[in-house]
Amino acid sequence: MSAARGKVSVVTPEQAGTLGGLFRERVARTPDAVAYRHFDPGSGTWQDTTWAEMQRHVARWQAALGGEGLAPGDRIGIMMRNCREWVMFDQAALGLGLITVPVYADDRGGNVAYIAKDAEVRVLFIGGEEEWERIEPVRAELASVKHIVSRDRLENTGGEERLVALEDWLPAGEHELQTSDASPEELASIVYTSGTTGFPKGVMLSHRNILSNAGVGAELVDLGPEDTFLSFLPLSHTLERTGGYYLPMVVGSTVAYARSILDLAEDLQTIRPTALISVPRIYERVYARVQAGLEEKGGFAKKLFTLAVAVGWARFLNAQGRGPWKPNFLLWPLLNALVAKKLLARLGGRLKVAVSGGAPLTPDIARTFIGLGVPILQGYGLTETSPVISANTLEDNVPESVGKTVPGVEVKIAANEELWARGPNVMLGYWNNREATERVLDTEGWLHTGDKARIDEAGHIYITGRLKEIIVLSNGEKVSPADMEMAIAMDPLVEQVMVIGEGRPYLSTLIVLEGEAWGALARSLGVDAKDEQALTDQRVQEAVLGRIAEQVKLFPGYCQVRRAYLTLDPWTIENGLLTPTMKLKRNKVLEALAEPVEELYVGH
């Protein structure tokens, strides 16, 4: 980073003090720069909002919150998809000393009700019809909520008196921006994350926690006012919130909000971002489309692509100082023009940095993208660490690792190979849950991550496993299979069950059916219980998935099970799938059912 730009543009954590202070400082430094870009369906065009305009909006929202009788420390919830209004509500609350509680826009109503009750949310801001349909059935459980503010005006309110449209809630006129004099150590946000039970735990993050992590991002990657982020990961995801919202504010970059995942390919072409924060699933989709295209073209195209990846990867290793120069590097100008540039163009053609987080990117995909010039950086972290603990950099990128610790953070390997982390980014604890806090945060400030790791001589961290079995989906969501399996097994139809989905886009189940219950279900559906083909009958599949959904309805929304493999053959000690103590040998089951497992994910 140039010293000149660092002085002018980057807002340090010390200069900001709090997240509200960060916003005020950014407005003061670059009032006329474009802060946000969004698509306006009415005009069919992309619209820009400057920092000065954002200040006027935030001040108006603060005036509206001022009429709610709230006191510093009160909690307000945000349940909506990424947009300028998400930022407006968050900054309005932070500037008043309120605590924001983000909720996934597509979460189940029961989970939202639990979070609202646990955090005693006073005002809940939702996007519109989609979110209202999710929470309307549980509105009676939102006892602490005084007002539900909807950005979009709703027609079917069900007579809910607390529901108010944003345009009616906001006062008219100009208002003064307020910035709380809160300490950096004070609580800024409670972020609920899946734990070892069906209900999530509220991670308490201070202003300092988040600002320190956003500030680190500014040190690791050279970004500034000339850069544009494309935002599509949910802002309720801490990686997107810190890296795709607060970091751009720190460095003064523009954030453009993608219309939807379905429109992402087109938005990449239109916005042409220089910075992208994603989870592996996005790269997997692009990779799958490229591979499908190569299969159609066949022979020469596939050979050319394979050669380009191989040469590009060797050039990458050479540039990193981990590989020799090779004569075939002379082919790169041609391979770049014929192959690499076309892939880069799919991502807009201007990327300076592409972050992949939440779950590991498979080696083949990482090698392909990096070899063809996509600057992908992987890292590691947790919601509890705001979230980044370690990260690769453009200058020191070892894709098989999760990089080195970021500035200010230290790690060590405990006796049981568990990775421990300590630093200004480590959470204050879990909201209303001292017992859970004490299990992971010791008296010396070390956070026990639950992940096993090793560290090489150069300081690169490699995640080698987990102390407690956790599934990490390709979108970065973490799921405890044991808890889900216990819930699913409560159904009398289920004799044995295993939830799978590591590195996959969704969860599936492998189920051994209980004989008598299966017979009864088969009769009710008009299928022959003795016919093995009946297990794949669509009526049977839909019935079983419906019963599974009922059993896991109290789990977070991303714990939905999409596919099921059904069998009548039990897992036993004799066939090597159970231990002598009757514990499931998960890897052995996956090996034994490798073919049907792959069929559960065909096309995804």
Coordinates of C-alpha atoms in Angstrom, one line a residue:
M1 CA 0.0 0.0 0.0
S2 CA 1.4 3.4 -0.9
A3 CA 2.1 5.7 2.0
A4 CA 0.3 8.6 0.4
R5 CA -2.9 6.8 -0.2
G6 CA -2.7 5.2 3.3
K7 CA -2.7 8.6 4.9
V8 CA -5.6 10.0 2.8
S9 CA -8.0 7.2 2.3
V10 CA -7.6 4.4 4.9
V11 CA -9.4 4.9 8.2
T12 CA -7.5 3.1 10.9
P13 CA -9.3 1.4 13.9
E14 CA -7.8 4.0 16.2
Q15 CA -9.1 6.9 14.1
A16 CA -12.6 5.3 13.9
G17 CA -12.9 4.3 17.5
T18 CA -16.2 2.6 16.9
L19 CA -18.1 1.3 13.8
G20 CA -20.3 4.5 14.0
G21 CA -17.1 6.5 14.1
L22 CA -15.8 4.7 11.0
F23 CA -18.9 5.8 9.1
R24 CA -18.6 9.4 10.2
E25 CA -14.9 9.5 9.3
R26 CA -15.5 8.0 5.9
V27 CA -18.2 10.5 5.1
A28 CA -15.9 13.3 6.2
R29 CA -13.0 12.2 4.0
T30 CA -14.8 11.3 0.8
P31 CA -18.3 12.8 0.9
D32 CA -18.8 12.9 -2.9
A33 CA -17.3 9.4 -3.7
V34 CA -19.7 6.6 -4.6
A35 CA -20.4 4.5 -1.6
Y36 CA -23.0 2.0 -2.9
R37 CA -24.4 0.9 -6.3
H38 CA -27.8 -0.9 -6.6
F39 CA -30.1 -2.0 -9.3
D40 CA -33.4 -0.1 -9.5
P41 CA -36.1 -2.4 -11.0
G42 CA -38.4 0.6 -11.7
S43 CA -36.0 2.3 -14.2
G44 CA -34.0 -0.9 -15.0
T45 CA -30.7 0.9 -14.3
W46 CA -27.9 0.8 -11.7
Q47 CA -28.1 3.8 -9.3
D48 CA -25.2 5.3 -7.3
T49 CA -25.3 6.7 -3.7
T50 CA -22.6 8.9 -2.4
W51 CA -21.3 8.9 1.2
A52 CA -22.8 12.3 1.8
E53 CA -26.2 10.9 0.7
M54 CA -25.7 7.9 2.9
Q55 CA -25.2 10.3 5.9
R56 CA -28.5 12.0 5.2
H57 CA -30.3 8.7 5.1
V58 CA -28.6 7.4 8.2
A59 CA -29.5 10.6 10.2
R60 CA -33.1 10.2 9.1
W61 CA -33.2 6.6 10.3
Q62 CA -31.6 7.6 13.6
A63 CA -34.5 10.1 14.1
A64 CA -37.0 7.3 13.5
L65 CA -35.2 5.0 16.0
G66 CA -35.1 7.9 18.4
G67 CA -38.9 7.7 18.5
E68 CA -38.9 4.0 19.6
G69 CA -37.9 4.8 23.2
L70 CA -34.7 2.8 22.9
A71 CA -31.7 3.1 25.2
P72 CA -28.0 2.5 24.4
G73 CA -27.4 -1.3 24.6
D74 CA -30.9 -2.2 23.4
R75 CA -31.0 -4.8 20.6
I76 CA -32.5 -4.3 17.1
G77 CA -32.7 -7.0 14.5
I78 CA -32.0 -6.9 10.7
M79 CA -33.7 -9.6 8.5
M80 CA -33.2 -8.8 4.9
R81 CA -31.1 -9.4 1.8
N82 CA -28.1 -7.2 1.0
C83 CA -29.0 -3.7 0.1
R84 CA -28.2 0.0 1.0
E85 CA -31.0 -0.1 3.6
W86 CA -29.2 -2.9 5.5
V87 CA -26.3 -0.5 6.0
M88 CA -28.5 2.5 6.8
F89 CA -30.3 0.6 9.6
D90 CA -27.0 -0.9 10.9
Q91 CA -25.2 2.5 11.0
A92 CA -28.2 4.3 12.4
A93 CA -28.3 1.8 15.3
L94 CA -24.5 1.8 15.9
G95 CA -24.4 5.6 15.9
L96 CA -27.0 5.6 18.7
G97 CA -25.2 2.9 20.8
L98 CA -27.7 0.2 19.9
I99 CA -26.7 -3.4 19.3
T100 CA -27.5 -5.0 15.9
V101 CA -28.6 -8.6 15.6
P102 CA -28.4 -9.8 12.0
V103 CA -30.7 -12.6 10.9
Y104 CA -30.6 -14.6 7.7
A105 CA -33.3 -13.4 5.3
D106 CA -34.2 -17.0 4.5
D107 CA -34.1 -18.4 8.0
R108 CA -37.0 -20.3 9.4
G109 CA -39.6 -18.4 11.4
G110 CA -39.0 -20.5 14.5
N111 CA -35.3 -19.8 14.5
V112 CA -35.9 -16.0 14.1
A113 CA -38.4 -16.2 17.0
Y114 CA -35.7 -17.9 19.2
I115 CA -33.1 -15.3 18.3
A116 CA -35.5 -12.4 18.9
K117 CA -36.5 -13.8 22.3
D118 CA -32.9 -14.6 23.4
A119 CA -31.6 -11.2 22.4
E120 CA -34.8 -9.4 23.4
V121 CA -34.9 -7.6 20.1
R122 CA -37.0 -4.4 20.3
V123 CA -37.2 -3.4 16.6
L124 CA -37.0 -5.9 13.7
F125 CA -36.3 -4.6 10.2
I126 CA -37.4 -6.8 7.4
G127 CA -37.1 -6.6 3.6
G128 CA -40.7 -7.3 2.6
E129 CA -43.1 -10.1 1.7
E130 CA -40.6 -12.9 1.6
E131 CA -39.4 -12.3 5.2
W132 CA -42.9 -11.5 6.5
E133 CA -44.2 -14.9 5.2
R134 CA -41.4 -16.6 7.3
I135 CA -42.1 -14.8 10.6
E136 CA -45.9 -14.2 10.3
P137 CA -46.7 -17.7 11.7
V138 CA -44.6 -17.1 14.8
R139 CA -45.4 -13.4 15.3
A140 CA -47.0 -14.2 18.7
E141 CA -43.5 -15.4 19.8
L142 CA -41.9 -12.0 19.0
A143 CA -43.1 -10.7 22.3
S144 CA -40.1 -8.3 22.9
V145 CA -40.5 -6.7 19.4
K146 CA -42.2 -3.3 19.6
H147 CA -42.2 -2.6 15.8
I148 CA -41.6 -4.7 12.7
V149 CA -40.4 -2.2 10.0
S150 CA -40.8 -3.4 6.4
R151 CA -38.8 -1.8 3.6
D152 CA -41.5 -2.8 1.1
R153 CA -45.1 -1.9 1.8
L154 CA -47.1 -5.1 2.5
E155 CA -50.6 -5.7 1.5
N156 CA -51.4 -8.8 3.6
T157 CA -50.4 -7.8 7.1
G158 CA -52.8 -10.1 8.9
G159 CA -53.9 -7.3 11.1
E160 CA -50.5 -7.1 12.8
E161 CA -50.5 -3.7 14.5
R162 CA -46.7 -3.7 15.1
L163 CA -46.0 -3.9 11.3
V164 CA -45.2 -0.6 9.7
A165 CA -43.9 0.4 6.3
L166 CA -40.5 2.1 6.1
E167 CA -41.8 5.2 4.3
D168 CA -44.4 5.7 7.1
W169 CA -41.8 5.0 9.9
L170 CA -39.2 7.5 8.7
P171 CA -39.8 11.2 9.6
A172 CA -39.6 13.9 7.1
G173 CA -37.0 16.6 6.8
E174 CA -33.2 16.8 7.5
H175 CA -31.6 15.5 10.6
E176 CA -28.3 15.6 12.4
L177 CA -26.0 12.5 12.3
Q178 CA -25.4 11.1 15.7
T179 CA -22.3 9.2 16.7
S180 CA -22.3 7.4 20.1
D181 CA -19.4 8.0 22.4
A182 CA -19.2 4.2 23.2
S183 CA -16.0 2.6 24.0
P184 CA -14.3 0.4 21.4
E185 CA -14.6 -2.4 23.9
E186 CA -18.4 -2.2 24.1
L187 CA -20.7 -4.7 22.5
A188 CA -21.6 -3.8 18.9
S189 CA -23.4 -6.8 17.5
I190 CA -24.7 -10.3 18.5
V191 CA -24.3 -12.7 15.6
Y192 CA -26.0 -16.1 16.1
T193 CA -24.2 -19.1 14.8
S194 CA -25.0 -22.8 14.8
G195 CA -23.6 -24.7 17.8
T196 CA -23.8 -28.2 19.1
T197 CA -27.5 -28.1 19.7
G198 CA -30.4 -27.2 17.5
F199 CA -30.5 -23.6 18.6
P200 CA -27.7 -21.2 17.7
K201 CA -25.5 -19.3 20.2
G202 CA -25.2 -15.5 20.1
V203 CA -21.6 -14.4 19.5
M204 CA -20.9 -11.1 21.1
L205 CA -18.6 -8.9 19.0
S206 CA -17.3 -5.5 20.2
H207 CA -16.5 -2.5 18.0
R208 CA -12.8 -3.3 18.5
N209 CA -13.3 -6.9 17.5
I210 CA -14.8 -6.0 14.1
L211 CA -12.7 -2.9 13.4
S212 CA -9.4 -4.7 14.2
N213 CA -10.3 -7.4 11.6
A214 CA -11.5 -4.9 9.0
G215 CA -8.3 -2.9 9.6
V216 CA -6.2 -6.0 9.0
G217 CA -7.8 -6.5 5.6
A218 CA -6.7 -3.0 4.6
E219 CA -3.1 -4.0 5.5
L220 CA -3.2 -7.3 3.6
V221 CA -4.7 -6.2 0.3
D222 CA -4.0 -3.0 -1.6
L223 CA -7.6 -1.6 -2.1
G224 CA -8.9 1.9 -2.2
P225 CA -11.4 4.4 -3.7
E226 CA -10.8 3.2 -7.2
D227 CA -12.0 -0.3 -6.3
T228 CA -15.4 -1.9 -6.5
F229 CA -16.7 -4.9 -4.4
L230 CA -19.6 -7.0 -5.6
S231 CA -21.7 -8.0 -2.6
F232 CA -23.8 -11.2 -2.7
L233 CA -22.9 -13.3 0.4
P234 CA -25.5 -12.5 3.1
L235 CA -24.5 -9.6 5.3
S236 CA -25.7 -11.7 8.2
H237 CA -22.6 -13.8 7.4
T238 CA -19.7 -12.3 9.4
L239 CA -17.2 -12.8 6.5
E240 CA -19.3 -10.6 4.2
R241 CA -20.1 -8.1 6.9
T242 CA -16.5 -7.5 7.9
G243 CA -14.9 -8.0 4.6
G244 CA -17.6 -6.8 2.2
Y245 CA -19.1 -3.9 4.2
Y246 CA -16.8 -2.6 6.9
L247 CA -13.5 -3.2 5.0
P248 CA -14.7 -1.2 1.9
M249 CA -15.7 1.6 4.3
V250 CA -12.2 1.5 5.8
V251 CA -10.5 1.9 2.4
G252 CA -13.2 4.0 0.7
S253 CA -14.2 1.5 -2.0
T254 CA -17.6 1.3 -3.7
V255 CA -19.9 -1.7 -2.9
A256 CA -22.3 -2.9 -5.6
Y257 CA -25.2 -5.1 -4.5
A258 CA -25.8 -8.1 -6.8
R259 CA -29.4 -8.6 -7.7
S260 CA -29.5 -12.3 -6.8
I261 CA -27.4 -15.4 -7.1
L262 CA -29.3 -16.3 -10.3
D263 CA -28.3 -12.9 -11.8
L264 CA -24.7 -13.1 -10.5
A265 CA -23.1 -14.1 -13.8
E266 CA -24.7 -11.1 -15.5
D267 CA -23.9 -8.8 -12.6
L268 CA -20.3 -9.8 -12.7
Q269 CA -20.2 -8.7 -16.4
T270 CA -21.9 -5.4 -15.7
I271 CA -20.2 -4.3 -12.5
R272 CA -16.8 -5.8 -13.3
P273 CA -15.6 -5.9 -9.7
T274 CA -12.0 -5.6 -8.6
A275 CA -12.7 -7.3 -5.3
L276 CA -14.9 -10.3 -4.6
I277 CA -15.7 -12.2 -1.4
S278 CA -17.2 -15.6 -1.9
V279 CA -17.6 -19.1 -0.7
P280 CA -16.4 -22.1 -2.7
R281 CA -19.9 -22.8 -4.1
I282 CA -19.6 -19.8 -6.5
Y283 CA -16.3 -21.0 -7.9
E284 CA -17.7 -24.6 -8.1
R285 CA -20.5 -23.3 -10.3
V286 CA -18.3 -21.5 -12.7
Y287 CA -15.9 -24.5 -12.8
A288 CA -18.9 -26.9 -13.5
R289 CA -20.0 -24.7 -16.4
V290 CA -16.5 -24.6 -17.8
Q291 CA -16.2 -28.3 -17.6
A292 CA -19.6 -28.9 -19.2
G293 CA -18.6 -26.6 -22.1
L294 CA -15.3 -28.5 -22.5
E295 CA -17.2 -31.8 -22.6
E296 CA -19.3 -30.5 -25.4
K297 CA -16.3 -29.2 -27.4
G298 CA -14.3 -32.3 -26.8
G299 CA -10.7 -33.3 -27.8
F300 CA -8.6 -30.3 -28.7
A301 CA -10.4 -27.8 -26.5
K302 CA -10.0 -30.0 -23.4
K303 CA -6.3 -30.5 -24.2
L304 CA -5.7 -26.8 -24.6
F305 CA -7.5 -26.0 -21.4
T306 CA -5.5 -28.7 -19.5
L307 CA -2.3 -27.3 -20.9
A308 CA -3.2 -23.8 -19.9
V309 CA -4.0 -24.8 -16.4
A310 CA -0.7 -26.8 -16.1
V311 CA 1.4 -24.0 -17.5
G312 CA -0.4 -21.3 -15.5
W313 CA 0.0 -23.3 -12.3
A314 CA 3.7 -23.8 -12.9
R315 CA 4.1 -20.0 -13.5
F316 CA 2.2 -19.3 -10.3
L317 CA 4.6 -21.6 -8.3
N318 CA 7.6 -19.9 -10.0
A319 CA 6.3 -16.4 -9.1
Q320 CA 5.8 -17.5 -5.5
G321 CA 9.4 -18.9 -5.3
R322 CA 8.2 -22.5 -5.0
G323 CA 8.9 -23.8 -8.5
P324 CA 11.5 -23.5 -11.3
W325 CA 11.2 -21.6 -14.6
K326 CA 10.1 -23.9 -17.4
P327 CA 10.5 -23.5 -21.2
N328 CA 6.7 -24.0 -21.8
F329 CA 6.2 -20.6 -20.0
L330 CA 6.9 -19.2 -23.5
L331 CA 3.5 -20.5 -24.5
W332 CA 1.7 -18.4 -22.0
P333 CA 0.8 -15.4 -24.2
L334 CA -1.0 -17.7 -26.5
L335 CA -2.6 -19.8 -23.8
N336 CA -3.7 -16.6 -21.9
A337 CA -5.4 -15.2 -25.0
L338 CA -7.1 -18.5 -25.9
V339 CA -8.1 -19.8 -22.5
A340 CA -7.3 -17.7 -19.3
K341 CA -8.7 -14.4 -20.4
K342 CA -12.0 -16.0 -21.3
L343 CA -12.3 -17.4 -17.8
L344 CA -11.3 -14.1 -16.2
A345 CA -14.0 -12.4 -18.4
R346 CA -16.7 -14.5 -16.7
L347 CA -15.7 -12.8 -13.4
G348 CA -15.7 -9.3 -15.0
G349 CA -12.1 -9.3 -16.1
R350 CA -10.8 -6.8 -13.5
L351 CA -10.4 -8.8 -10.4
K352 CA -7.5 -7.8 -8.1
V353 CA -8.4 -10.1 -5.3
A354 CA -11.0 -12.9 -4.9
V355 CA -11.5 -14.2 -1.4
S356 CA -12.8 -17.7 -0.8
G357 CA -13.8 -18.4 2.7
G358 CA -16.2 -20.4 4.9
A359 CA -15.0 -23.8 3.7
P360 CA -12.0 -25.2 1.8
L361 CA -11.9 -24.9 -1.9
T362 CA -11.1 -28.3 -3.5
P363 CA -7.5 -28.6 -4.8
D364 CA -8.5 -29.1 -8.4
I365 CA -10.7 -26.0 -8.5
A366 CA -8.1 -23.9 -6.7
R367 CA -5.4 -25.1 -9.1
T368 CA -7.6 -24.3 -12.1
F369 CA -8.6 -20.8 -11.1
I370 CA -5.2 -19.7 -9.8
G371 CA -3.4 -21.3 -12.7
L372 CA -5.6 -19.3 -15.1
G373 CA -4.9 -16.0 -13.2
V374 CA -7.8 -15.6 -10.9
P375 CA -6.2 -14.2 -7.7
I376 CA -8.0 -16.4 -5.2
L377 CA -7.0 -16.2 -1.5
Q378 CA -8.2 -18.6 1.1
G379 CA -8.2 -18.1 4.8
Y380 CA -9.6 -19.4 8.1
G381 CA -11.7 -18.0 10.8
L382 CA -14.9 -18.2 12.9
T383 CA -17.8 -16.0 13.7
E384 CA -16.2 -15.9 17.1
T385 CA -13.1 -14.2 15.7
S386 CA -14.8 -11.5 13.7
P387 CA -14.1 -13.7 11.6
V388 CA -10.5 -13.9 10.2
I389 CA -7.7 -15.7 12.1
S390 CA -5.4 -16.4 9.1
A391 CA -5.2 -15.7 5.4
N392 CA -3.1 -16.2 2.4
T393 CA -1.8 -13.1 0.6
L394 CA -1.1 -12.4 -3.1
E395 CA 2.6 -12.4 -2.3
D396 CA 2.5 -15.6 -0.1
N397 CA -0.3 -17.8 -1.4
V398 CA -0.2 -21.5 -0.4
P399 CA -3.7 -22.6 -1.5
E400 CA -3.5 -26.0 0.4
S401 CA -3.1 -24.0 3.6
V402 CA -5.2 -21.3 5.2
G403 CA -2.3 -18.9 5.3
K404 CA -0.5 -17.3 8.1
T405 CA -2.0 -15.5 11.1
V406 CA -3.2 -12.0 10.3
P407 CA -1.4 -9.1 12.1
G408 CA -2.3 -8.8 15.8
V409 CA -3.5 -12.4 16.1
E410 CA -1.5 -15.3 17.6
V411 CA -2.2 -19.0 17.5
K412 CA -0.8 -22.1 19.1
I413 CA -1.4 -25.9 18.8
A414 CA -2.7 -27.5 22.0
A415 CA -1.7 -30.9 23.2
N416 CA -4.7 -32.5 21.5
E417 CA -3.7 -30.8 18.2
E418 CA -6.5 -28.2 18.6
L419 CA -5.8 -24.8 17.2
W420 CA -6.1 -22.0 19.7
A421 CA -6.3 -18.3 18.8
R422 CA -5.9 -15.0 20.7
G423 CA -6.1 -11.4 19.6
P424 CA -8.2 -8.2 19.4
N425 CA -10.7 -10.0 17.1
V426 CA -11.7 -12.7 19.6
M427 CA -15.3 -12.3 20.8
L428 CA -16.5 -11.1 24.2
G429 CA -18.3 -14.4 24.7
Y430 CA -21.7 -15.9 24.0
W431 CA -24.8 -13.9 24.9
N432 CA -26.7 -15.3 27.9
N433 CA -24.5 -18.4 27.9
R434 CA -21.6 -18.3 30.3
E435 CA -21.3 -22.1 30.3
A436 CA -20.7 -22.2 26.5
T437 CA -18.4 -19.2 26.8
E438 CA -16.2 -20.9 29.4
R439 CA -16.0 -24.1 27.2
V440 CA -14.3 -22.3 24.4
L441 CA -12.7 -19.2 25.9
D442 CA -10.1 -19.7 28.6
T443 CA -8.9 -17.3 31.3
E444 CA -5.8 -16.3 29.3
G445 CA -8.0 -15.2 26.3
W446 CA -7.3 -18.2 24.1
L447 CA -10.2 -19.2 21.9
H448 CA -10.4 -23.0 21.5
T449 CA -11.5 -23.3 17.9
G450 CA -12.5 -27.0 17.9
D451 CA -10.4 -27.6 14.7
K452 CA -7.3 -29.6 14.6
A453 CA -4.3 -28.1 12.8
R454 CA -0.6 -28.1 12.1
I455 CA 1.7 -25.2 11.4
D456 CA 4.7 -25.5 9.0
E457 CA 8.1 -23.9 9.5
A458 CA 7.1 -20.9 7.5
G459 CA 4.0 -20.3 9.7
H460 CA 1.4 -21.5 7.3
I461 CA -1.6 -23.1 9.0
Y462 CA -3.1 -26.4 7.7
I463 CA -6.5 -27.5 9.1
T464 CA -6.3 -31.3 9.5
G465 CA -9.6 -32.2 11.1
R466 CA -12.2 -31.4 13.8
L467 CA -12.4 -32.4 17.5
K468 CA -16.2 -32.7 17.1
E469 CA -17.7 -33.8 13.9
I470 CA -19.0 -30.8 12.0
I471 CA -20.1 -30.6 8.4
V472 CA -19.0 -27.5 6.5
L473 CA -21.2 -27.0 3.4
S474 CA -19.7 -25.4 0.3
N475 CA -21.5 -22.2 1.2
G476 CA -19.6 -22.0 4.5
E477 CA -22.4 -22.9 6.8
K478 CA -21.5 -25.3 9.6
V479 CA -23.8 -28.1 10.8
S480 CA -23.5 -30.6 13.7
P481 CA -24.6 -33.9 12.1
A482 CA -24.9 -35.7 15.5
D483 CA -27.5 -33.3 16.7
M484 CA -29.5 -33.6 13.5
E485 CA -29.2 -37.3 13.5
M486 CA -30.6 -37.5 17.0
A487 CA -33.6 -35.5 15.9
I488 CA -34.2 -37.5 12.7
A489 CA -33.9 -40.8 14.6
M490 CA -36.8 -39.8 16.8
D491 CA -39.0 -40.8 13.8
P492 CA -40.1 -44.4 14.2
L493 CA -39.4 -44.9 10.5
V494 CA -35.7 -44.4 11.0
E495 CA -33.6 -47.2 12.3
Q496 CA -30.2 -45.7 11.6
V497 CA -29.3 -42.3 10.0
M498 CA -26.2 -40.4 8.9
V499 CA -26.3 -36.8 7.7
I500 CA -23.8 -35.9 5.0
G501 CA -22.8 -32.8 3.0
E502 CA -19.1 -32.0 3.7
G503 CA -18.0 -29.6 1.0
R504 CA -21.3 -30.1 -0.8
P505 CA -24.0 -27.5 -1.6
Y506 CA -26.7 -29.1 0.6
L507 CA -27.3 -31.7 3.2
S508 CA -28.4 -35.3 2.4
T509 CA -29.2 -38.3 4.6
L510 CA -28.4 -42.0 4.4
I511 CA -31.2 -43.8 6.2
V512 CA -31.7 -47.4 7.2
L513 CA -35.5 -47.9 7.5
E514 CA -37.2 -49.7 10.3
G515 CA -39.0 -52.7 8.8
E516 CA -42.5 -52.5 10.3
A517 CA -42.7 -48.7 10.0
W518 CA -41.5 -49.0 6.4
G519 CA -44.2 -51.5 5.6
A520 CA -46.9 -49.2 7.0
L521 CA -45.6 -46.3 5.0
A522 CA -45.4 -48.3 1.8
R523 CA -49.0 -49.5 2.2
S524 CA -50.2 -45.9 2.7
L525 CA -48.5 -44.8 -0.5
G526 CA -49.6 -47.8 -2.5
V527 CA -46.1 -49.2 -3.2
D528 CA -44.7 -52.7 -2.6
A529 CA -42.5 -52.7 0.5
K530 CA -40.6 -55.8 -0.7
D531 CA -39.7 -54.2 -4.1
E532 CA -36.3 -52.5 -3.7
Q533 CA -37.3 -50.0 -6.5
A534 CA -39.9 -48.6 -4.1
L535 CA -37.2 -47.0 -2.1
T536 CA -36.4 -44.6 -4.9
D537 CA -40.1 -44.0 -5.8
Q538 CA -40.8 -40.2 -5.9
R539 CA -43.8 -40.6 -3.5
V540 CA -41.6 -42.4 -1.0
Q541 CA -38.8 -39.9 -1.3
E542 CA -41.2 -36.9 -0.8
A543 CA -42.8 -38.6 2.2
V544 CA -39.5 -39.4 3.9
L545 CA -38.1 -35.9 3.2
G546 CA -41.3 -34.4 4.7
R547 CA -40.9 -36.4 7.8
I548 CA -37.2 -35.4 8.1
A549 CA -38.2 -31.7 7.7
E550 CA -40.6 -32.1 10.6
Q551 CA -37.9 -33.5 12.8
V552 CA -35.4 -30.8 12.1
K553 CA -37.8 -27.8 12.0
L554 CA -36.2 -26.2 15.0
F555 CA -32.7 -26.2 13.5
P556 CA -31.4 -23.2 11.5
G557 CA -32.8 -22.8 7.9
Y558 CA -29.6 -24.0 6.2
C559 CA -30.0 -27.4 7.9
Q560 CA -32.6 -28.4 5.4
V561 CA -32.1 -32.0 4.0
R562 CA -32.6 -32.0 0.2
R563 CA -32.0 -35.7 -0.7
A564 CA -32.2 -39.1 1.0
Y565 CA -30.8 -42.5 0.2
L566 CA -32.9 -45.2 1.7
T567 CA -32.0 -48.8 2.5
L568 CA -33.2 -51.8 4.5
D569 CA -29.7 -53.2 5.0
P570 CA -28.5 -52.3 8.6
W571 CA -25.1 -51.0 9.6
T572 CA -23.6 -53.5 11.9
I573 CA -20.4 -54.5 13.8
E574 CA -20.2 -57.5 11.5
N575 CA -20.2 -55.5 8.2
G576 CA -17.6 -53.1 9.7
L577 CA -19.9 -50.0 9.8
L578 CA -20.3 -49.9 13.6
T579 CA -17.6 -49.9 16.3
P580 CA -17.9 -52.5 19.2
T581 CA -19.5 -49.7 21.2
M582 CA -22.1 -49.3 18.5
K583 CA -20.7 -46.0 17.2
L584 CA -21.1 -45.2 13.5
K585 CA -17.9 -45.4 11.4
R586 CA -18.7 -42.5 9.3
N587 CA -15.8 -42.9 6.8
K588 CA -16.6 -46.6 6.4
V589 CA -20.2 -45.9 5.6
L590 CA -19.2 -43.3 3.0
E591 CA -16.9 -45.8 1.5
A592 CA -19.5 -48.5 1.4
L593 CA -22.1 -46.2 -0.1
A594 CA -19.8 -44.1 -2.3
E595 CA -21.8 -44.6 -5.5
P596 CA -25.3 -43.7 -4.1
V597 CA -23.7 -40.8 -2.2
E598 CA -22.4 -39.4 -5.5
E599 CA -25.9 -39.9 -7.1
L600 CA -27.4 -37.7 -4.4
Y601 CA -25.3 -34.8 -5.8
V602 CA -25.5 -35.4 -9.5
G603 CA -25.9 -32.1 -11.3
H604 CA -24.8 -30.0 -8.4

